[in-house]
Tab-separated table of N, CA and C and ligand atoms in Angstrom:
chain	number	residue	atom	x	y	z
A	1	UNK	N	0.732	-1.363	-0.079
A	1	UNK	CA	0.053	0.024	-0.043
A	1	UNK	C	0.807	1.011	0.182
A	2	UNK	N	1.864	1.253	1.081
A	2	UNK	CA	2.925	2.375	0.858
A	2	UNK	C	3.452	2.472	-0.474
A	3	UNK	N	3.671	1.373	-1.011
A	3	UNK	CA	4.306	1.317	-2.357
A	3	UNK	C	3.309	2.140	-3.211
A	4	UNK	N	1.752	1.933	-3.187
A	4	UNK	CA	1.257	2.522	-4.234
A	4	UNK	C	1.216	4.079	-4.025
A	5	UNK	N	1.379	4.449	-2.893
A	5	UNK	CA	1.203	6.044	-2.301
A	5	UNK	C	2.392	6.510	-3.189
A	6	UNK	N	3.620	5.876	-2.852
A	6	UNK	CA	4.792	6.143	-3.457
A	6	UNK	C	4.707	6.155	-5.038
A	7	UNK	N	4.242	5.075	-5.548
A	7	UNK	CA	4.130	5.167	-7.415
A	7	UNK	C	3.287	6.336	-7.680
A	8	UNK	N	2.074	6.777	-6.857
A	8	UNK	CA	1.346	7.859	-7.284
A	8	UNK	C	2.010	8.932	-7.246
A	9	UNK	N	2.774	9.030	-6.227
A	9	UNK	CA	3.337	10.613	-6.118
A	9	UNK	C	4.449	10.587	-7.060
A	10	UNK	N	5.033	9.521	-7.654
A	10	UNK	CA	6.184	9.642	-8.526
A	10	UNK	C	5.342	10.057	-10.053
A	11	UNK	N	4.261	9.335	-10.001
A	11	UNK	CA	3.285	9.826	-11.308
A	11	UNK	C	2.980	11.060	-11.466
A	12	UNK	N	2.848	11.732	-10.267
A	12	UNK	CA	2.302	13.027	-10.293
A	12	UNK	C	3.096	13.936	-9.768
A	13	UNK	N	4.457	13.541	-9.797
A	13	UNK	CA	5.504	14.509	-9.505
A	13	UNK	C	5.591	15.091	-8.087
A	14	UNK	N	5.006	14.472	-7.264
A	14	UNK	CA	5.144	14.634	-5.797
A	14	UNK	C	6.424	14.170	-5.198
A	15	UNK	N	7.327	14.778	-4.723
A	15	UNK	CA	8.606	14.656	-4.162
A	15	UNK	C	8.216	13.947	-2.807
A	16	UNK	N	9.031	12.849	-2.554
A	16	UNK	CA	8.614	12.129	-1.206
A	16	UNK	C	10.054	12.253	-0.377
A	17	UNK	N	9.769	13.265	0.679
A	17	UNK	CA	10.788	13.241	1.648
A	17	UNK	C	10.855	12.275	2.757
A	18	UNK	N	11.681	12.205	3.465
A	18	UNK	CA	11.508	11.002	4.628
A	18	UNK	C	10.362	11.346	5.238
A	19	UNK	N	9.842	12.656	5.738
A	19	UNK	CA	8.826	12.894	6.586
A	19	UNK	C	7.605	12.650	5.909
A	20	UNK	N	7.579	12.943	4.469
A	20	UNK	CA	6.274	12.624	3.688
A	20	UNK	C	5.957	11.095	3.611
A	21	UNK	N	7.276	10.413	3.541
A	21	UNK	CA	6.982	8.893	3.370
A	21	UNK	C	6.562	8.361	4.711
A	22	UNK	N	6.829	8.776	5.716
A	22	UNK	CA	6.326	8.513	7.001
A	22	UNK	C	4.930	8.659	7.276
A	23	UNK	N	4.558	9.831	6.764
A	23	UNK	CA	3.147	10.308	6.942
A	23	UNK	C	2.252	9.394	5.779
A	24	UNK	N	2.874	9.079	4.699
A	24	UNK	CA	2.409	8.289	3.514
A	24	UNK	C	2.042	6.642	4.105
A	25	UNK	N	3.013	6.106	5.090
A	25	UNK	CA	2.777	5.051	5.750
A	25	UNK	C	1.921	4.810	6.480
A	26	UNK	N	1.731	5.828	7.236
A	26	UNK	CA	0.665	5.953	8.443
A	26	UNK	C	-0.590	5.879	7.903
A	27	UNK	N	-0.887	6.800	6.865
A	27	UNK	CA	-2.207	6.860	5.926
A	27	UNK	C	-2.392	5.423	5.374
A	28	UNK	N	-1.423	4.671	4.853
A	28	UNK	CA	-1.502	3.372	4.112
A	28	UNK	C	-1.928	2.426	5.170
A	29	UNK	N	-1.582	2.388	6.553
A	29	UNK	CA	-1.845	1.388	7.347
A	29	UNK	C	-2.961	1.711	8.455
A	30	UNK	N	-3.629	2.756	7.848
A	30	UNK	CA	-4.929	3.229	8.845
A	30	UNK	C	-5.894	2.139	8.938
A	31	UNK	N	-6.259	1.528	7.725
A	31	UNK	CA	-7.432	0.485	7.710
A	31	UNK	C	-6.905	-0.808	8.439
A	32	UNK	N	-5.781	-1.151	7.885
A	32	UNK	CA	-5.288	-2.408	8.513
A	32	UNK	C	-5.031	-2.434	9.964
A	33	UNK	N	-4.584	-1.362	10.554
A	33	UNK	CA	-4.345	-1.315	11.997
A	33	UNK	C	-5.596	-0.900	12.697
A	34	UNK	N	-6.532	-0.152	12.164
A	34	UNK	CA	-7.717	0.529	13.068
A	34	UNK	C	-9.005	-0.032	12.661
A	35	UNK	N	-9.079	-0.972	11.572
A	35	UNK	CA	-10.266	-1.292	11.061
A	35	UNK	C	-10.805	-0.499	9.839
A	36	UNK	N	-11.980	-0.855	9.064
A	36	UNK	CA	-12.172	-0.306	7.964
A	36	UNK	C	-13.196	0.932	8.100
A	37	UNK	N	-13.433	1.222	9.514
A	37	UNK	CA	-14.400	2.247	9.852
A	37	UNK	C	-13.289	3.607	10.113
A	38	UNK	N	-12.024	3.251	9.848
A	38	UNK	CA	-10.985	4.406	10.371
A	38	UNK	C	-10.878	5.376	9.190
A	39	UNK	N	-11.235	6.523	9.485
A	39	UNK	CA	-11.270	7.743	8.659
A	39	UNK	C	-10.601	8.654	9.329
A	40	UNK	N	-9.181	9.021	9.555
A	40	UNK	CA	-8.750	9.880	10.576
A	40	UNK	C	-8.692	11.265	10.103
A	41	UNK	N	-8.851	12.241	10.991
A	41	UNK	CA	-8.659	13.435	10.756
A	41	UNK	C	-7.004	13.916	10.793
A	42	UNK	N	-6.755	15.129	10.680
A	42	UNK	CA	-5.051	15.561	10.691
A	42	UNK	C	-4.723	15.375	12.259
A	43	UNK	N	-5.561	15.918	13.176
A	43	UNK	CA	-4.913	15.588	14.430
A	43	UNK	C	-4.737	14.194	14.826
A	44	UNK	N	-5.601	13.243	14.367
A	44	UNK	CA	-5.351	11.963	14.698
A	44	UNK	C	-4.043	11.420	13.831
A	45	UNK	N	-3.980	11.723	12.650
A	45	UNK	CA	-2.638	11.528	11.776
A	45	UNK	C	-1.529	12.045	12.680
A	46	UNK	N	-1.585	13.106	12.975
A	46	UNK	CA	-0.603	13.786	13.490
A	46	UNK	C	0.093	12.930	14.923
A	47	UNK	N	-1.111	12.630	15.745
A	47	UNK	CA	-0.728	11.626	16.914
A	47	UNK	C	-0.116	10.382	16.381
A	48	UNK	N	-0.414	9.769	15.337
A	48	UNK	CA	0.157	8.550	14.959
A	48	UNK	C	1.433	8.720	14.316
A	49	UNK	N	1.539	9.924	13.543
A	49	UNK	CA	2.959	10.224	13.059
A	49	UNK	C	4.001	10.482	13.942
A	50	UNK	N	3.534	11.206	15.032
A	50	UNK	CA	4.342	11.572	16.164
A	50	UNK	C	5.090	10.306	16.909
A	51	UNK	N	4.156	9.300	17.010
A	51	UNK	CA	4.723	8.134	17.593
A	51	UNK	C	5.857	7.452	16.982
A	52	UNK	N	5.938	7.657	15.568
A	52	UNK	CA	6.996	7.219	14.636
A	52	UNK	C	8.149	8.219	14.644
A	53	UNK	N	7.831	9.607	14.332
A	53	UNK	CA	8.929	10.529	14.259
A	53	UNK	C	8.278	11.613	14.967
A	54	UNK	N	8.776	11.977	16.000
A	54	UNK	CA	8.216	13.288	17.019
A	54	UNK	C	8.885	14.411	16.427
A	55	UNK	N	9.639	14.670	15.169
A	55	UNK	CA	10.206	15.887	14.814
A	55	UNK	C	9.209	16.485	13.578
A	56	UNK	N	8.146	15.476	13.293
A	56	UNK	CA	7.300	15.935	12.240
A	56	UNK	C	6.370	16.818	12.991
A	57	UNK	N	6.161	18.009	12.518
A	57	UNK	CA	4.982	19.187	13.060
A	57	UNK	C	3.829	18.738	12.360
A	58	UNK	N	2.911	19.389	13.095
A	58	UNK	CA	1.293	19.082	12.478
A	58	UNK	C	1.282	19.870	11.343
A	59	UNK	N	2.067	21.065	11.247
A	59	UNK	CA	1.856	21.676	9.919
A	59	UNK	C	2.494	21.030	8.612
A	60	UNK	N	3.298	20.196	9.045
A	60	UNK	CA	3.846	19.318	7.790
A	60	UNK	C	2.776	18.285	7.483
A	61	UNK	N	2.182	17.791	8.459
A	61	UNK	CA	1.121	16.785	8.556
A	61	UNK	C	-0.029	17.458	7.632
A	62	UNK	N	-0.587	18.621	7.808
A	62	UNK	CA	-1.261	19.422	7.040
A	62	UNK	C	-1.085	19.563	5.575
A	63	UNK	N	0.226	20.023	5.579
A	63	UNK	CA	0.582	20.437	3.995
A	63	UNK	C	0.848	19.087	3.432
A	64	UNK	N	1.272	17.940	3.881
A	64	UNK	CA	1.299	16.480	3.336
A	64	UNK	C	-0.072	16.167	2.736
A	65	UNK	N	-1.074	16.304	3.683
A	65	UNK	CA	-2.230	15.623	3.324
A	65	UNK	C	-2.899	16.373	2.190
A	66	UNK	N	-2.678	17.788	2.114
A	66	UNK	CA	-3.358	18.570	1.312
A	66	UNK	C	-2.634	18.236	-0.101
A	67	UNK	N	-1.295	17.936	-0.215
A	67	UNK	CA	-0.587	17.714	-1.287
A	67	UNK	C	-1.195	16.344	-1.827
A	68	UNK	N	-1.417	15.483	-1.076
A	68	UNK	CA	-1.863	13.976	-1.401
A	68	UNK	C	-3.211	14.130	-1.979
A	69	UNK	N	-3.911	15.004	-1.342
A	69	UNK	CA	-5.315	15.184	-1.819
A	69	UNK	C	-5.320	15.806	-3.354
A	70	UNK	N	-4.398	16.792	-3.499
A	70	UNK	CA	-4.463	17.488	-4.659
A	70	UNK	C	-3.978	16.341	-5.786
A	71	UNK	N	-3.155	15.667	-5.326
A	71	UNK	CA	-2.580	14.605	-6.190
A	71	UNK	C	-3.680	13.469	-6.745
A	72	UNK	N	-4.663	13.480	-6.023
A	72	UNK	CA	-5.681	12.556	-6.196
A	72	UNK	C	-5.353	11.163	-5.499
A	73	UNK	N	-4.503	11.346	-4.542
A	73	UNK	CA	-4.199	10.031	-3.648
A	73	UNK	C	-5.035	9.884	-2.560
A	74	UNK	N	-5.421	11.019	-1.907
A	74	UNK	CA	-6.419	10.857	-0.902
A	74	UNK	C	-7.630	11.503	-1.182
A	75	UNK	N	-8.674	10.949	-0.652
A	75	UNK	CA	-10.059	11.536	-0.444
A	75	UNK	C	-10.380	12.379	0.743
A	76	UNK	N	-10.958	13.278	0.604
A	76	UNK	CA	-11.442	14.167	1.944
A	76	UNK	C	-12.765	13.977	2.166
A	77	UNK	N	-13.270	13.665	3.399
A	77	UNK	CA	-14.539	13.561	3.643
A	77	UNK	C	-14.877	14.469	4.759
A	78	UNK	N	-16.276	14.874	4.750
A	78	UNK	CA	-16.483	15.693	5.875
A	78	UNK	C	-17.514	15.139	6.731
A	79	UNK	N	-18.380	14.261	6.223
A	79	UNK	CA	-19.284	13.621	6.939
A	79	UNK	C	-20.129	14.492	8.130
A	80	UNK	N	-20.387	15.640	7.822
A	80	UNK	CA	-21.182	16.550	8.544
A	80	UNK	C	-20.659	16.576	9.906
A	81	UNK	N	-19.195	16.128	10.368
A	81	UNK	CA	-18.874	16.253	11.495
A	81	UNK	C	-17.980	17.651	11.785
A	82	UNK	N	-17.783	18.296	10.688
A	82	UNK	CA	-17.133	19.676	10.682
A	82	UNK	C	-15.718	19.363	10.737
A	83	UNK	N	-15.196	17.929	10.599
A	83	UNK	CA	-13.951	17.722	10.571
A	83	UNK	C	-13.480	17.098	9.212
A	84	UNK	N	-12.430	17.542	8.617
A	84	UNK	CA	-11.914	16.970	7.340
A	84	UNK	C	-11.418	15.661	7.815
A	85	UNK	N	-11.797	14.488	7.166
A	85	UNK	CA	-11.010	13.276	7.490
A	85	UNK	C	-10.685	12.819	6.111
A	86	UNK	N	-9.826	11.763	6.167
A	86	UNK	CA	-9.036	11.536	4.989
A	86	UNK	C	-8.909	9.834	4.934
A	87	UNK	N	-8.797	9.508	3.615
A	87	UNK	CA	-8.621	8.090	3.533
A	87	UNK	C	-7.973	7.840	2.030
A	88	UNK	N	-7.496	6.630	1.887
A	88	UNK	CA	-6.902	6.518	0.230
A	88	UNK	C	-8.131	6.493	-0.560
A	89	UNK	N	-7.970	6.866	-1.988
A	89	UNK	CA	-8.906	6.770	-2.803
A	89	UNK	C	-9.536	5.399	-2.763
A	90	UNK	N	-10.731	5.172	-2.689
A	90	UNK	CA	-11.454	3.890	-2.981
A	90	UNK	C	-12.660	3.799	-3.548
A	91	UNK	N	-13.271	3.086	-3.847
A	91	UNK	CA	-14.540	3.017	-4.812
A	91	UNK	C	-15.703	2.516	-3.742
A	92	UNK	N	-15.569	3.023	-2.529
A	92	UNK	CA	-16.605	2.464	-1.796
A	92	UNK	C	-17.728	3.615	-1.295
A	93	UNK	N	-18.806	3.333	-0.702
A	93	UNK	CA	-19.774	4.414	-0.218
A	93	UNK	C	-19.722	4.456	1.326
A	94	UNK	N	-20.255	5.388	1.884
A	94	UNK	CA	-20.309	5.403	3.515
A	94	UNK	C	-21.913	5.548	3.911
A	95	UNK	N	-21.810	4.728	5.169
A	95	UNK	CA	-23.214	5.022	5.860
A	95	UNK	C	-22.563	5.443	7.223
A	96	UNK	N	-23.112	6.780	7.579
A	96	UNK	CA	-22.856	7.428	9.013
A	96	UNK	C	-23.853	7.190	9.752
A	97	UNK	N	-23.613	6.696	11.056
A	97	UNK	CA	-24.739	6.808	12.243
A	97	UNK	C	-24.407	8.333	12.817
A	98	UNK	N	-25.700	9.169	12.866
A	98	UNK	CA	-25.483	10.509	13.219
A	98	UNK	C	-25.458	10.465	14.508
A	99	UNK	N	-25.836	9.199	15.433
A	99	UNK	CA	-25.760	9.398	16.908
A	99	UNK	C	-24.273	9.174	17.486
A	100	UNK	N	-23.729	8.050	16.818
A	100	UNK	CA	-22.390	7.752	17.249
A	100	UNK	C	-21.213	8.107	16.461
A	101	UNK	N	-21.509	8.395	15.173
A	101	UNK	CA	-20.589	8.978	14.410
A	101	UNK	C	-19.737	7.647	13.648
A	102	UNK	N	-20.240	6.659	13.830
A	102	UNK	CA	-19.573	5.477	13.423
A	102	UNK	C	-19.677	5.252	11.809
A	103	UNK	N	-18.691	5.190	11.161
A	103	UNK	CA	-18.775	4.964	9.643
A	103	UNK	C	-18.700	3.666	9.141
A	104	UNK	N	-19.718	3.239	8.445
A	104	UNK	CA	-19.859	1.866	7.799
A	104	UNK	C	-19.651	2.197	6.310
A	105	UNK	N	-18.476	1.123	5.651
A	105	UNK	CA	-18.366	1.227	4.202
A	105	UNK	C	-19.320	0.077	3.450
A	106	UNK	N	-19.417	0.585	2.449
A	106	UNK	CA	-20.251	-0.425	1.478
A	106	UNK	C	-19.948	-0.210	0.067
A	107	UNK	N	-20.082	-1.372	-0.633
A	107	UNK	CA	-19.946	-1.267	-2.038
A	107	UNK	C	-21.160	-2.000	-2.546
A	108	UNK	N	-21.926	-1.307	-3.272
A	108	UNK	CA	-23.317	-1.902	-3.920
A	108	UNK	C	-23.124	-1.916	-5.601
A	109	UNK	N	-23.258	-2.845	-6.173
A	109	UNK	CA	-23.046	-2.945	-7.550
A	109	UNK	C	-24.219	-2.273	-8.373
A	110	UNK	N	-25.446	-2.374	-7.678
A	110	UNK	CA	-26.506	-1.973	-8.204
A	110	UNK	C	-26.582	-0.244	-8.294
A	111	UNK	N	-25.898	0.137	-7.155
A	111	UNK	CA	-25.935	1.554	-6.945
A	111	UNK	C	-24.837	2.124	-8.098
A	112	UNK	N	-23.752	1.411	-7.967
A	112	UNK	CA	-22.793	1.716	-8.934
A	112	UNK	C	-23.310	1.839	-10.660
A	113	UNK	N	-24.119	1.072	-10.731
A	113	UNK	CA	-24.670	0.980	-11.980
A	113	UNK	C	-25.770	2.089	-12.322
A	114	UNK	N	-26.446	2.454	-11.289
A	114	UNK	CA	-27.432	3.482	-11.305
A	114	UNK	C	-26.873	4.948	-11.636
A	115	UNK	N	-25.882	4.909	-10.904
A	115	UNK	CA	-24.880	6.124	-11.070
A	115	UNK	C	-24.271	6.442	-12.455
A	116	UNK	N	-23.920	5.128	-12.894
A	116	UNK	CA	-23.205	5.219	-14.349
A	116	UNK	C	-24.325	5.452	-15.193
A	117	UNK	N	-25.445	4.882	-15.131
A	117	UNK	CA	-26.713	5.238	-15.857
A	117	UNK	C	-27.187	6.443	-16.082
A	118	UNK	N	-27.224	7.481	-14.903
A	118	UNK	CA	-27.574	8.614	-14.850
A	118	UNK	C	-26.578	9.572	-15.393
A	119	UNK	N	-25.379	9.433	-15.321
A	119	UNK	CA	-24.469	10.129	-15.894
A	119	UNK	C	-24.480	9.927	-17.616
A	120	UNK	N	-24.673	8.705	-17.954
A	120	UNK	CA	-24.636	8.409	-19.356
A	120	UNK	C	-25.968	9.118	-19.940
A	121	UNK	N	-27.134	9.125	-19.271
A	121	UNK	CA	-28.311	9.587	-19.573
A	121	UNK	C	-28.113	11.120	-19.911
A	122	UNK	N	-27.191	11.878	-19.172
A	122	UNK	CA	-26.993	13.065	-19.171
A	122	UNK	C	-25.637	13.504	-20.421
A	123	UNK	N	-25.159	12.460	-20.766
A	123	UNK	CA	-24.046	12.491	-21.853
A	123	UNK	C	-22.767	12.711	-21.264
A	124	UNK	N	-22.785	11.806	-20.067
A	124	UNK	CA	-21.238	11.949	-19.417
A	124	UNK	C	-20.768	10.424	-19.199
A	125	UNK	N	-19.318	10.521	-19.171
A	125	UNK	CA	-18.809	9.176	-18.612
A	125	UNK	C	-18.536	9.491	-17.192
A	126	UNK	N	-18.899	8.561	-16.307
A	126	UNK	CA	-18.630	9.150	-14.914
A	126	UNK	C	-17.230	8.711	-14.629
A	127	UNK	N	-16.599	9.680	-13.714
A	127	UNK	CA	-15.229	9.527	-13.692
A	127	UNK	C	-15.124	9.358	-12.016
A	128	UNK	N	-16.050	9.653	-11.238
A	128	UNK	CA	-15.930	9.661	-9.729
A	128	UNK	C	-17.396	9.833	-9.142
A	129	UNK	N	-17.451	9.381	-7.874
A	129	UNK	CA	-18.769	9.593	-7.353
A	129	UNK	C	-18.761	9.306	-6.180
A	130	UNK	N	-19.641	10.066	-5.346
A	130	UNK	CA	-19.509	9.991	-3.772
A	130	UNK	C	-21.193	9.938	-3.234
A	131	UNK	N	-20.949	8.893	-2.383
A	131	UNK	CA	-22.473	8.844	-1.900
A	131	UNK	C	-22.495	8.562	-0.226
A	132	UNK	N	-23.069	9.515	0.330
A	132	UNK	CA	-23.180	9.190	1.816
A	132	UNK	C	-24.550	9.209	2.359
A	133	UNK	N	-24.741	8.110	3.021
A	133	UNK	CA	-26.063	7.949	3.811
A	133	UNK	C	-25.985	8.159	5.262
A	134	UNK	N	-26.897	8.869	5.818
A	134	UNK	CA	-26.996	9.171	7.124
A	134	UNK	C	-28.255	8.404	7.798
A	135	UNK	N	-27.914	7.861	9.064
A	135	UNK	CA	-28.855	7.030	9.671
A	135	UNK	C	-28.908	6.929	11.243
A	136	UNK	N	-29.844	6.610	11.755
A	136	UNK	CA	-29.953	6.074	13.080
A	136	UNK	C	-30.182	4.495	13.324
A	137	UNK	N	-29.540	4.134	14.012
A	137	UNK	CA	-29.664	2.729	14.224
A	137	UNK	C	-30.898	2.254	14.727
A	138	UNK	N	-31.680	1.234	14.003
A	138	UNK	CA	-32.977	0.680	14.684
A	138	UNK	C	-32.673	-0.089	15.897
A	139	UNK	N	-33.708	0.164	16.763
A	139	UNK	CA	-33.684	-0.483	18.028
A	139	UNK	C	-33.945	-1.830	18.020
B	201	ZN	ZN1	-14.270	5.175	3.640
């Protein structure tokens, strides 16, 4: 996974310094370490990065995350929490529990197909999509 961030950086002309590489590694390992509901914000990423290299400042984490986002490596989510959260680009959708903030990821072929059809109906090729569902857990 880190490998894929590195490859994308190379392809996009993003230079990877040691600090950026550490940040890339922390982002790559997010779901493997914390589970698929993990969508860390910058403060959380900074905490994790600091454990590996305390010399990295929160400003560097901010800048690097922005750089990765602009290069199309990271996706920024808001989830109505007021905080920007990040994850590697992926093709899944999200269901957010508005009481607990829990985030459930899902992929649904039927929804994907419908989205494609809508774009085509309007004369477009679909290049990206985003779907967020907000719910309250049934008792
Ligand atoms: Zn996600």
